[in-house]
Coordinates of C-alpha atoms and ligand atoms in Angstrom, one line a residue:
M1 CA -36.9 -97.9 -27.3
D2 CA -33.6 -97.7 -29.1
M3 CA -30.5 -96.5 -27.3
Y4 CA -30.3 -93.2 -29.1
L5 CA -33.8 -92.3 -28.0
L6 CA -32.9 -93.3 -24.4
L7 CA -29.8 -91.2 -24.6
F8 CA -31.8 -88.3 -26.0
L9 CA -34.3 -88.5 -23.1
F10 CA -31.5 -88.7 -20.6
V11 CA -29.9 -85.6 -21.9
L12 CA -33.3 -83.8 -21.9
I13 CA -33.8 -84.7 -18.2
L14 CA -30.3 -83.6 -17.3
R15 CA -30.3 -80.4 -19.3
P16 CA -31.9 -78.1 -16.7
L17 CA -29.5 -79.5 -14.1
L18 CA -26.6 -78.7 -16.4
V19 CA -27.8 -75.2 -17.2
F20 CA -28.4 -74.4 -13.5
A21 CA -25.5 -76.3 -12.2
A22 CA -23.8 -73.4 -10.5
W23 CA -26.7 -71.1 -9.9
G24 CA -28.0 -71.0 -6.3
Y25 CA -26.9 -70.6 -2.8
T26 CA -25.4 -72.7 0.0
D27 CA -25.0 -72.2 3.7
D28 CA -21.4 -72.8 4.9
G29 CA -22.4 -72.3 8.5
S30 CA -21.3 -68.7 8.7
N31 CA -22.3 -67.3 5.3
Y32 CA -24.7 -67.6 2.5
V33 CA -22.5 -68.5 -0.5
I34 CA -24.3 -67.2 -3.6
D35 CA -23.3 -68.3 -7.1
V36 CA -24.9 -66.2 -9.9
G37 CA -24.4 -69.0 -12.4
S38 CA -21.8 -67.2 -14.4
K39 CA -18.4 -65.9 -13.2
L40 CA -19.4 -64.4 -9.8
V41 CA -19.6 -66.1 -6.4
F42 CA -20.0 -64.0 -3.3
K43 CA -20.5 -64.6 0.4
V44 CA -22.8 -62.7 2.8
S45 CA -22.3 -63.1 6.6
K46 CA -25.3 -64.6 8.3
T47 CA -24.3 -62.6 11.4
N48 CA -24.1 -59.1 10.2
G49 CA -24.8 -59.0 6.5
D50 CA -21.3 -58.1 5.5
I51 CA -20.2 -59.1 2.0
N52 CA -16.9 -60.8 3.0
S53 CA -15.9 -62.6 -0.2
I54 CA -16.3 -61.7 -3.9
V55 CA -14.8 -64.1 -6.3
Y56 CA -15.0 -63.2 -10.0
G57 CA -13.4 -65.5 -12.6
G58 CA -11.8 -67.5 -9.8
T59 CA -10.0 -64.5 -8.2
E60 CA -10.9 -63.0 -4.8
Y61 CA -11.3 -59.2 -4.9
Q62 CA -13.0 -58.4 -1.6
G63 CA -11.4 -56.9 1.4
Y64 CA -8.2 -55.7 3.0
S65 CA -6.9 -55.5 6.6
G66 CA -9.7 -57.9 7.6
K67 CA -12.4 -55.5 6.5
N68 CA -15.5 -56.3 4.5
S69 CA -17.9 -54.5 2.2
H70 CA -21.0 -53.1 4.0
I71 CA -23.1 -50.1 5.1
E72 CA -21.1 -47.6 7.1
S73 CA -18.3 -49.6 8.8
G74 CA -20.5 -52.6 9.3
L75 CA -23.8 -52.9 11.0
G76 CA -23.1 -55.3 13.9
R77 CA -25.4 -58.3 14.7
S78 CA -28.3 -58.3 12.3
T79 CA -31.1 -60.6 11.3
V80 CA -30.0 -62.0 7.9
T81 CA -32.5 -64.1 5.8
I82 CA -32.4 -65.5 2.3
T83 CA -35.1 -66.1 -0.2
S84 CA -35.0 -67.7 -3.7
Y85 CA -37.4 -66.8 -6.5
S86 CA -38.1 -68.4 -9.8
S87 CA -40.4 -65.6 -11.0
P88 CA -40.2 -63.1 -12.6
S89 CA -36.7 -64.5 -13.0
Y90 CA -34.3 -66.7 -11.1
L91 CA -33.4 -64.5 -8.2
I92 CA -31.8 -64.7 -4.7
K93 CA -32.5 -62.0 -2.1
V94 CA -30.7 -61.6 1.1
T95 CA -32.4 -59.3 3.7
V96 CA -30.3 -57.8 6.4
T97 CA -32.3 -56.1 9.2
Y98 CA -30.5 -54.0 11.7
G99 CA -32.8 -51.9 13.9
T100 CA -34.8 -49.6 11.6
L101 CA -32.4 -50.2 8.7
V102 CA -33.2 -52.9 6.1
H103 CA -30.5 -53.7 3.5
Y104 CA -31.0 -56.0 0.5
I105 CA -28.4 -57.9 -1.5
V106 CA -29.9 -59.4 -4.6
A107 CA -28.5 -61.7 -7.3
R108 CA -30.0 -62.6 -10.6
Y109 CA -29.3 -65.7 -12.6
G110 CA -26.5 -65.3 -15.1
Q111 CA -25.7 -61.6 -14.2
N112 CA -22.3 -60.8 -12.7
N113 CA -23.9 -58.1 -10.6
I114 CA -24.8 -57.6 -7.0
Y115 CA -27.9 -55.4 -6.7
L116 CA -28.0 -53.4 -3.5
L117 CA -30.9 -51.6 -1.8
T118 CA -30.9 -49.8 1.5
N119 CA -33.9 -48.6 3.4
K120 CA -32.9 -46.1 6.1
G121 CA -35.8 -46.0 8.6
D122 CA -34.7 -43.0 10.7
V123 CA -31.7 -41.4 12.5
S124 CA -31.2 -44.2 14.9
V125 CA -29.0 -46.1 12.5
P126 CA -26.3 -44.0 10.8
A127 CA -26.2 -44.9 7.1
S128 CA -24.2 -42.4 5.1
R129 CA -22.7 -44.9 2.6
F130 CA -22.2 -48.4 1.3
I131 CA -18.5 -49.1 1.0
L132 CA -17.1 -51.7 -1.4
R133 CA -13.6 -52.6 -0.1
L134 CA -11.3 -54.1 -2.7
K135 CA -7.8 -55.6 -2.3
G136 CA -5.0 -53.2 -3.1
N137 CA -2.8 -53.4 -6.1
I138 CA -5.4 -55.1 -8.2
L139 CA -7.0 -52.1 -9.8
P140 CA -4.7 -49.5 -11.4
H141 CA -3.7 -46.3 -9.6
D142 CA -1.0 -43.7 -10.1
S143 CA 0.2 -40.5 -8.6
S144 CA -1.8 -38.4 -11.0
M145 CA -5.1 -39.6 -9.4
P146 CA -6.4 -37.1 -6.9
D147 CA -8.1 -39.8 -4.8
F148 CA -4.9 -42.0 -4.7
Y149 CA -3.1 -41.6 -1.4
D150 CA 0.6 -42.1 -2.4
D151 CA 2.9 -43.9 0.0
G152 CA 4.7 -41.5 2.2
G153 CA 2.1 -38.8 2.0
A154 CA 1.7 -36.5 5.1
A155 CA -1.7 -35.3 6.5
I156 CA -2.2 -31.6 5.9
E157 CA -5.8 -31.3 7.0
A158 CA -7.7 -33.6 9.3
S159 CA -6.5 -37.1 8.5
D160 CA -8.1 -37.3 5.0
V161 CA -6.2 -34.6 3.1
T162 CA -2.5 -35.4 2.5
Q163 CA 0.4 -34.1 0.6
S164 CA 2.4 -36.6 -1.4
P165 CA 6.2 -36.6 -1.5
H166 CA 6.1 -35.0 -4.9
G167 CA 3.9 -32.2 -3.7
Y168 CA 0.4 -33.0 -5.0
T169 CA -2.4 -32.8 -2.4
K170 CA -4.6 -35.9 -2.3
S171 CA -7.9 -36.8 -0.8
K172 CA -10.7 -39.2 -1.3
H173 CA -12.9 -36.1 -1.4
Y174 CA -11.2 -34.9 -4.6
Q175 CA -13.5 -36.3 -7.3
G176 CA -13.7 -33.2 -9.5
S177 CA -11.6 -34.6 -12.3
N178 CA -12.8 -38.2 -11.9
Y179 CA -16.6 -37.9 -11.6
G180 CA -17.6 -34.3 -10.9
R181 CA -21.2 -33.7 -9.7
V182 CA -23.8 -36.4 -9.1
M183 CA -25.5 -35.6 -12.4
D184 CA -22.2 -36.0 -14.3
F185 CA -21.6 -39.7 -13.6
D186 CA -23.5 -43.0 -13.8
Y187 CA -20.9 -45.2 -12.1
V188 CA -17.6 -45.2 -10.4
G189 CA -14.9 -47.8 -10.6
K190 CA -11.8 -49.0 -12.5
T191 CA -10.7 -51.5 -15.0
T192 CA -7.5 -53.5 -15.4
G193 CA -8.4 -54.1 -19.0
R194 CA -9.3 -57.7 -18.1
V195 CA -11.5 -57.1 -15.1
G196 CA -13.7 -54.1 -14.6
I197 CA -15.2 -53.4 -11.1
W198 CA -18.0 -50.8 -11.1
L199 CA -20.4 -49.4 -8.6
I200 CA -23.4 -48.0 -10.6
R201 CA -25.1 -45.3 -8.6
S202 CA -28.8 -45.3 -7.8
N203 CA -31.1 -42.5 -9.0
H204 CA -30.4 -40.7 -5.7
E205 CA -34.0 -39.9 -5.3
K206 CA -33.6 -40.3 -1.5
A207 CA -30.0 -39.1 -1.3
S208 CA -29.3 -35.4 -0.7
G209 CA -27.8 -32.4 -2.3
G210 CA -29.5 -32.3 -5.7
P211 CA -27.9 -32.6 -9.2
F212 CA -24.8 -30.6 -8.4
F213 CA -23.7 -32.3 -5.2
R214 CA -20.1 -33.3 -4.9
S215 CA -18.8 -35.9 -2.5
L216 CA -16.3 -38.7 -2.1
V217 CA -17.1 -41.7 -4.3
R218 CA -13.8 -43.5 -4.7
R219 CA -10.5 -43.9 -2.8
S220 CA -7.4 -45.8 -3.2
S221 CA -4.0 -46.4 -1.7
S222 CA -1.4 -49.1 -2.5
D223 CA -3.1 -51.5 -0.1
A224 CA -6.7 -50.7 -0.7
D225 CA -9.3 -49.6 -3.2
D226 CA -12.7 -48.4 -2.1
L227 CA -15.9 -47.6 -4.1
Y228 CA -18.8 -45.8 -2.4
E229 CA -22.5 -45.3 -2.9
I230 CA -23.2 -42.2 -0.9
L231 CA -26.6 -42.4 0.9
F232 CA -26.1 -39.2 2.8
Y233 CA -22.9 -37.1 3.2
S234 CA -22.3 -34.6 5.9
M235 CA -19.7 -32.5 4.1
G236 CA -21.0 -29.5 2.2
H237 CA -24.6 -30.8 2.5
T238 CA -27.4 -28.2 2.4
D239 CA -30.3 -30.6 2.1
P240 CA -32.2 -32.5 4.7
Q241 CA -31.5 -36.2 5.1
R242 CA -34.2 -38.3 3.4
W243 CA -35.6 -41.5 4.8
G244 CA -36.7 -44.6 3.1
L245 CA -35.4 -46.9 0.3
Q246 CA -32.4 -46.0 -1.8
G247 CA -31.4 -48.2 -4.7
P248 CA -30.9 -50.4 -6.6
Y249 CA -27.2 -49.4 -6.8
V250 CA -25.3 -52.1 -8.6
L251 CA -21.9 -53.7 -8.1
S252 CA -21.1 -54.9 -11.6
F253 CA -18.1 -57.1 -12.7
T254 CA -17.1 -57.2 -16.4
D255 CA -14.2 -58.6 -18.4
G256 CA -12.7 -55.2 -18.5
E257 CA -15.3 -53.2 -20.4
T258 CA -17.4 -50.5 -18.9
P259 CA -20.7 -51.5 -17.3
K260 CA -23.9 -52.1 -19.3
K261 CA -25.8 -48.9 -19.9
E262 CA -29.1 -50.8 -19.1
L263 CA -27.9 -50.8 -15.5
F264 CA -27.6 -47.0 -15.2
A265 CA -30.2 -45.4 -13.0
R266 CA -31.4 -43.2 -15.9
N267 CA -32.0 -46.2 -18.2
A268 CA -32.8 -49.2 -16.0
N269 CA -36.1 -51.0 -16.0
W270 CA -36.3 -52.4 -12.5
S271 CA -39.8 -53.9 -12.9
W272 CA -38.4 -57.3 -11.9
F273 CA -38.1 -55.9 -8.3
D274 CA -41.8 -55.2 -8.1
T275 CA -42.8 -58.5 -6.5
L276 CA -39.8 -59.1 -4.3
G277 CA -41.3 -57.5 -1.2
I278 CA -38.6 -54.8 -0.9
K279 CA -39.6 -52.4 1.9
G280 CA -40.4 -49.0 0.4
W281 CA -40.3 -50.1 -3.2
V282 CA -42.3 -47.9 -5.6
A283 CA -43.1 -49.7 -8.8
G284 CA -42.7 -47.9 -12.1
S285 CA -46.4 -48.0 -12.6
A286 CA -46.9 -46.0 -9.4
R287 CA -44.6 -43.2 -10.7
G288 CA -45.2 -40.3 -13.0
Y289 CA -43.1 -37.9 -14.9
V290 CA -42.8 -34.2 -15.5
A291 CA -42.5 -32.8 -19.0
G292 CA -41.9 -29.2 -19.8
V293 CA -42.2 -27.7 -23.3
G294 CA -39.4 -25.2 -22.8
I295 CA -37.6 -22.4 -21.0
A296 CA -37.8 -18.8 -22.4
N297 CA -34.9 -16.4 -22.5
M298 CA -32.2 -19.0 -22.1
K299 CA -28.8 -17.4 -22.1
N300 CA -26.2 -18.7 -24.5
G301 CA -23.4 -20.9 -23.2
Y302 CA -25.2 -22.3 -20.1
T303 CA -26.7 -25.7 -19.4
Y304 CA -30.1 -25.4 -17.8
T305 CA -31.2 -28.0 -15.4
V306 CA -34.7 -28.5 -13.9
A307 CA -34.8 -30.1 -10.5
L308 CA -37.6 -31.3 -8.2
S309 CA -37.2 -31.5 -4.5
N310 CA -39.3 -32.1 -1.4
P311 CA -38.4 -33.5 2.0
D312 CA -38.9 -37.1 0.7
H313 CA -37.5 -37.2 -2.8
Q314 CA -35.3 -35.3 -5.4
Y315 CA -35.0 -35.6 -9.2
W316 CA -33.7 -33.6 -12.1
G317 CA -33.6 -33.4 -15.9
V318 CA -31.4 -31.4 -18.2
A319 CA -33.1 -29.0 -20.5
A320 CA -32.4 -29.3 -24.3
G321 CA -30.4 -26.6 -25.9
G322 CA -32.4 -24.3 -28.0
G323 CA -36.0 -24.4 -26.7
G324 CA -35.2 -25.9 -23.3
A325 CA -37.6 -28.8 -23.4
Y326 CA -37.1 -31.2 -20.5
T327 CA -38.4 -34.5 -19.0
I328 CA -38.0 -35.7 -15.4
K329 CA -38.6 -39.4 -15.3
S330 CA -39.8 -41.9 -12.6
V331 CA -41.0 -39.4 -10.1
V332 CA -42.8 -40.6 -7.0
P333 CA -46.1 -38.8 -6.8
G334 CA -46.2 -35.7 -4.6
T335 CA -45.8 -32.0 -4.4
Y336 CA -42.4 -30.6 -5.3
K337 CA -40.5 -27.4 -5.4
L338 CA -39.4 -27.1 -9.1
T339 CA -36.2 -25.1 -9.6
V340 CA -34.8 -24.0 -12.9
Y341 CA -31.0 -23.6 -12.8
K342 CA -28.9 -21.7 -15.2
G343 CA -25.6 -23.4 -14.7
E344 CA -26.0 -23.9 -10.9
Y345 CA -27.9 -20.7 -10.2
E346 CA -31.6 -20.8 -9.4
V347 CA -33.4 -18.5 -11.9
Y348 CA -36.9 -19.7 -11.3
T349 CA -38.9 -21.7 -8.8
T350 CA -42.5 -22.9 -8.6
S351 CA -44.5 -25.7 -7.0
I352 CA -45.7 -28.7 -9.0
T353 CA -47.6 -31.9 -8.3
A354 CA -46.5 -35.2 -9.8
K355 CA -49.2 -37.9 -10.3
A356 CA -48.9 -41.6 -10.7
G357 CA -48.9 -43.1 -14.1
S358 CA -49.2 -39.9 -16.0
A359 CA -47.3 -36.7 -17.1
T360 CA -47.4 -33.4 -15.4
S361 CA -47.1 -31.1 -18.3
L362 CA -45.7 -27.6 -17.9
N363 CA -46.0 -24.6 -20.2
T364 CA -42.9 -22.6 -21.2
I365 CA -41.2 -21.2 -18.1
K366 CA -39.8 -17.7 -18.1
P367 CA -37.0 -17.4 -15.6
D368 CA -37.7 -14.4 -13.4
S369 CA -34.7 -14.2 -11.0
D370 CA -31.5 -14.3 -13.2
P371 CA -29.3 -11.6 -11.6
S372 CA -27.7 -11.1 -15.1
D373 CA -31.0 -9.6 -16.3
V374 CA -30.0 -6.4 -14.4
T375 CA -27.8 -4.3 -16.7
A376 CA -24.7 -3.6 -14.7
I377 CA -22.2 -0.8 -15.0
W378 CA -19.5 -3.4 -14.6
R379 CA -19.5 -7.1 -13.7
I380 CA -16.7 -9.4 -12.7
G381 CA -17.5 -13.0 -13.5
D382 CA -21.0 -14.3 -14.4
W383 CA -24.0 -15.4 -12.5
D384 CA -24.0 -19.1 -12.9
G385 CA -23.8 -20.3 -9.3
T386 CA -20.1 -21.3 -9.6
P387 CA -16.8 -19.6 -9.3
G388 CA -16.0 -20.7 -12.9
G389 CA -13.8 -18.3 -14.8
F390 CA -12.1 -16.8 -11.7
L391 CA -8.5 -17.4 -10.6
N392 CA -7.9 -21.1 -10.2
F393 CA -11.2 -21.8 -11.8
E394 CA -10.2 -21.0 -15.4
S395 CA -10.1 -24.5 -16.6
T396 CA -12.6 -27.3 -16.3
P397 CA -12.8 -29.4 -14.3
Y398 CA -12.1 -26.7 -11.8
K399 CA -8.8 -27.5 -10.0
P400 CA -10.1 -26.8 -6.5
T401 CA -12.6 -29.6 -7.0
Y402 CA -9.7 -32.1 -7.1
M403 CA -6.9 -30.5 -5.1
H404 CA -6.5 -28.7 -1.8
P405 CA -6.3 -24.9 -2.0
S406 CA -2.7 -25.1 -0.8
D407 CA -1.7 -27.3 -3.8
P408 CA 1.4 -26.1 -5.6
R409 CA -0.4 -26.5 -9.0
L410 CA -2.6 -23.6 -8.1
S411 CA -1.8 -19.9 -8.6
S412 CA -1.4 -17.7 -5.5
W413 CA -4.9 -16.9 -4.1
D414 CA -3.7 -13.3 -3.6
P415 CA -3.3 -11.9 -7.0
E416 CA -2.7 -8.2 -7.8
D417 CA -5.5 -5.7 -7.3
F418 CA -8.3 -5.9 -9.9
T419 CA -8.9 -3.0 -12.2
V420 CA -12.2 -3.0 -14.0
G421 CA -11.8 -3.0 -17.8
K422 CA -8.2 -4.0 -17.5
T423 CA -7.6 -7.0 -15.3
A424 CA -8.7 -10.4 -16.7
T425 CA -11.6 -12.2 -14.8
S426 CA -9.2 -15.1 -14.4
S427 CA -7.1 -12.8 -12.1
F428 CA -9.9 -12.4 -9.6
P429 CA -9.8 -14.9 -6.7
G430 CA -12.6 -17.5 -6.9
Y431 CA -12.2 -18.2 -3.1
M432 CA -11.4 -15.7 -0.4
W433 CA -10.4 -16.5 3.1
K434 CA -10.2 -14.2 6.1
D435 CA -6.7 -15.5 6.8
V436 CA -5.3 -16.0 3.3
N437 CA -6.3 -13.4 0.8
N438 CA -8.6 -11.0 2.6
D439 CA -9.3 -7.3 1.7
H440 CA -9.1 -7.6 -2.1
L441 CA -9.2 -4.3 -3.9
V442 CA -11.2 -3.5 -7.1
Y443 CA -10.5 -0.2 -8.9
F444 CA -13.3 1.3 -11.1
K445 CA -14.4 4.6 -12.6
L446 CA -17.8 6.1 -12.7
T447 CA -19.0 8.9 -15.1
A448 CA -20.3 12.2 -13.8
A449 CA -23.9 11.1 -14.6
Q450 CA -23.4 7.8 -12.7
I451 CA -22.3 9.4 -9.5
T452 CA -25.4 11.5 -9.2
S453 CA -27.3 8.5 -7.6
E454 CA -26.7 5.7 -5.1
K455 CA -25.5 2.4 -6.6
T456 CA -25.8 -1.3 -5.7
I457 CA -22.9 -3.6 -5.4
R458 CA -23.7 -7.3 -5.4
I459 CA -21.4 -10.1 -4.3
G460 CA -22.8 -13.5 -5.0
I461 CA -21.4 -16.5 -3.1
T462 CA -21.9 -20.2 -3.8
E463 CA -20.7 -21.5 -0.4
A464 CA -19.3 -20.1 2.8
Y465 CA -17.0 -21.9 5.3
A466 CA -17.2 -21.1 9.0
N467 CA -19.9 -18.4 8.5
G468 CA -17.7 -16.3 6.2
R469 CA -19.5 -13.4 4.5
P470 CA -18.4 -10.3 2.7
I471 CA -18.5 -6.7 3.7
I472 CA -17.3 -3.8 1.5
A473 CA -15.7 -0.4 1.7
V474 CA -15.9 2.1 -1.1
N475 CA -13.2 4.8 -0.7
G476 CA -13.9 6.1 2.8
W477 CA -17.4 4.6 3.1
N478 CA -18.0 1.3 5.0
S479 CA -20.9 -1.0 4.5
P480 CA -22.8 -2.3 7.5
L481 CA -21.7 -5.7 8.8
S482 CA -23.5 -8.5 7.0
S483 CA -25.0 -11.7 8.4
A484 CA -24.0 -15.3 7.8
S485 CA -25.9 -17.2 5.1
T486 CA -27.2 -20.7 5.6
Q487 CA -24.6 -23.1 4.2
G488 CA -23.4 -26.6 4.1
G489 CA -22.1 -28.5 7.1
T490 CA -18.5 -29.3 8.1
R491 CA -15.8 -28.7 5.5
S492 CA -16.4 -27.6 1.9
L493 CA -13.9 -25.4 0.1
T494 CA -11.0 -27.6 1.2
V495 CA -12.6 -30.9 0.4
G496 CA -13.3 -30.2 -3.3
T497 CA -16.7 -28.4 -3.2
Y498 CA -17.9 -24.9 -3.7
R499 CA -21.5 -26.2 -3.8
G500 CA -23.5 -24.7 -1.0
N501 CA -26.5 -22.3 -1.1
N502 CA -26.2 -19.5 -3.6
H503 CA -26.6 -16.2 -1.7
I504 CA -26.4 -12.6 -2.9
Y505 CA -25.0 -9.9 -0.6
S506 CA -26.4 -6.6 -1.9
F507 CA -24.9 -3.4 -0.7
T508 CA -26.5 0.1 -1.3
V509 CA -23.6 2.5 -1.7
P510 CA -24.6 6.2 -1.3
A511 CA -23.6 8.6 -4.1
S512 CA -21.5 10.5 -1.6
A513 CA -19.2 7.5 -1.3
F514 CA -17.9 7.9 -4.9
L515 CA -15.2 10.2 -6.2
T516 CA -16.5 13.4 -7.8
D517 CA -13.7 13.3 -10.3
A518 CA -14.9 11.0 -13.1
N519 CA -11.2 10.4 -14.0
G520 CA -10.4 9.2 -10.5
W521 CA -10.2 5.5 -9.5
N522 CA -12.7 4.5 -6.9
I523 CA -11.5 1.8 -4.6
L524 CA -13.8 -1.1 -3.6
K525 CA -12.4 -3.2 -0.8
I526 CA -14.0 -6.7 -0.3
S527 CA -13.4 -8.3 3.0
V528 CA -14.5 -11.6 4.6
I529 CA -15.7 -11.4 8.1
S530 CA -16.7 -14.0 10.7
G531 CA -16.4 -14.7 14.3
S532 CA -15.7 -18.4 13.6
G533 CA -13.1 -20.4 11.8
N534 CA -9.6 -21.6 12.3
T535 CA -6.5 -20.4 10.5
G536 CA -5.3 -20.6 6.9
Y537 CA -7.6 -22.4 4.5
L538 CA -9.8 -23.4 7.5
S539 CA -10.3 -19.7 8.4
A540 CA -13.7 -18.3 7.4
G541 CA -14.0 -18.3 3.6
I542 CA -16.3 -17.7 0.7
S543 CA -16.7 -19.0 -2.9
I544 CA -17.5 -16.2 -5.2
D545 CA -20.0 -16.5 -8.1
C546 CA -20.0 -12.9 -9.4
V547 CA -19.5 -9.3 -8.3
D548 CA -21.2 -6.4 -10.0
L549 CA -22.3 -2.7 -9.7
Y550 CA -25.4 -1.1 -11.1
Ligands
NAG1 C1 -40.0 -53.1 -18.2 O1 -39.9 -54.5 -18.3 C2 -41.2 -55.1 -18.2 C3 -40.9 -56.6 -18.1 O2 -40.1 -57.0 -19.1 C4 -42.0 -54.7 -19.3 O3 -43.3 -55.3 -19.3 C5 -42.2 -53.2 -19.3 O4 -42.9 -52.8 -20.5 C6 -40.8 -52.5 -19.3 N1 -41.1 -51.1 -19.1 C7 -40.6 -50.2 -19.9 C8 -40.9 -48.8 -19.5 O5 -39.9 -50.4 -20.8

């Protein structure tokens, strides 16, 4: 054998070793040290499953103030095991078991990603989030960011809403201008231009709140940057907590660019997880989909969304403009409530059954509960399940979704009285509080023919805080007291969300309540009542969708 051949064989033997030189894991006594075989090396504590080191391109990004990245604020002593796979790909899976919770941390050869999955067994282990904690002053931040707590800010509500020295209100809850609703974003994160750090959300099939849910997803201060995957969030939630497997959600590192679209929940092909023994995993082949040919009578200027929900799962798809065709992908088989939303307002519901491996096809749906189908004598705002268009909600993204209602950038919540036919919709308050801008007056005229019969005044709300609900007076007539609606938990209007349960308060006003002089101005007074609530913006409040009379 000549020397060249020997050398060739030698190289051939060495080649796999060279290719896989870095890929794999070691045990340093305290941690599993996982090298993805590219630019990412991370450590998982063998004691509690914390990710306590993330080195990308030679730089450590993980942690501040001695804190790690983990579920909740860390799980405590857990059973942590590690498994390597060579099929269907080179993979490493760390399994962290803590009581009824099983959390998975997965690496794939050559991918600068950490794939995360979390199975919440029951209420015995609180699991509202995964938090990625990053060192401060690596990722960019500036005072214009609603979720950046400026140095020197002072708490103005609880400990999580502050006012900066320059006056802007700040909170980790204020994501309206960054990310909006769950359906509006695929990932959260930041880039320095040279390094991008992204947390790509899961499909949220076992999260809560539906497509329009808003919650915290990012936070920063000069000494810390956090990214969150929200598994269940107590603020403004109206949905039950769901149990079982959430994920994959993916921590992805790049050289500055945005993350790969193939990792987005709506695009990903996760078939390579099928054989990894993930508790609660449902393979693509065991899922079905729902396809609707269209929605009749769609109103111009609105996005229609079709959502599925049952106690175990939730999904959604956006209807195409024009005919309203829609597809809802990767649905776990089961019986679901299907809801058609115009904007964020439920205009139709039905029950459907999704089957494995096939489509559930639906004929054209004709919405039957759009309040705007009633011809009103007058209407302030529009029925879309949001306070959009009202005072402080004139521009998108809506300012109160990324600032506190006390923020100096907002207009006074107590504008002048509203005169139908004269005052702009944008001068009607989108939020009303018992203690801030109560007893708003609306002036309107009715013709001689109109005052011969009783009328209905509807006030639609999208959320209420502290059991706030409206009552009305028309001239000298007073409506009966109204009852509280079922709404989201803890805070809402002050933490950047108006998204609760849409509810219409309908008042029948007797003809005798109206002025007999058709030239006279009737006065409608709208008041918020409640026996609960605190003071100021934490007094009982409502978010208004629409007010009309017919
Ligand atoms: C997902 O990937 C697997 C493995 O590469 C492939 O067999 C399957 O067809 C893919 N599924 C889809 C829906 O593209």
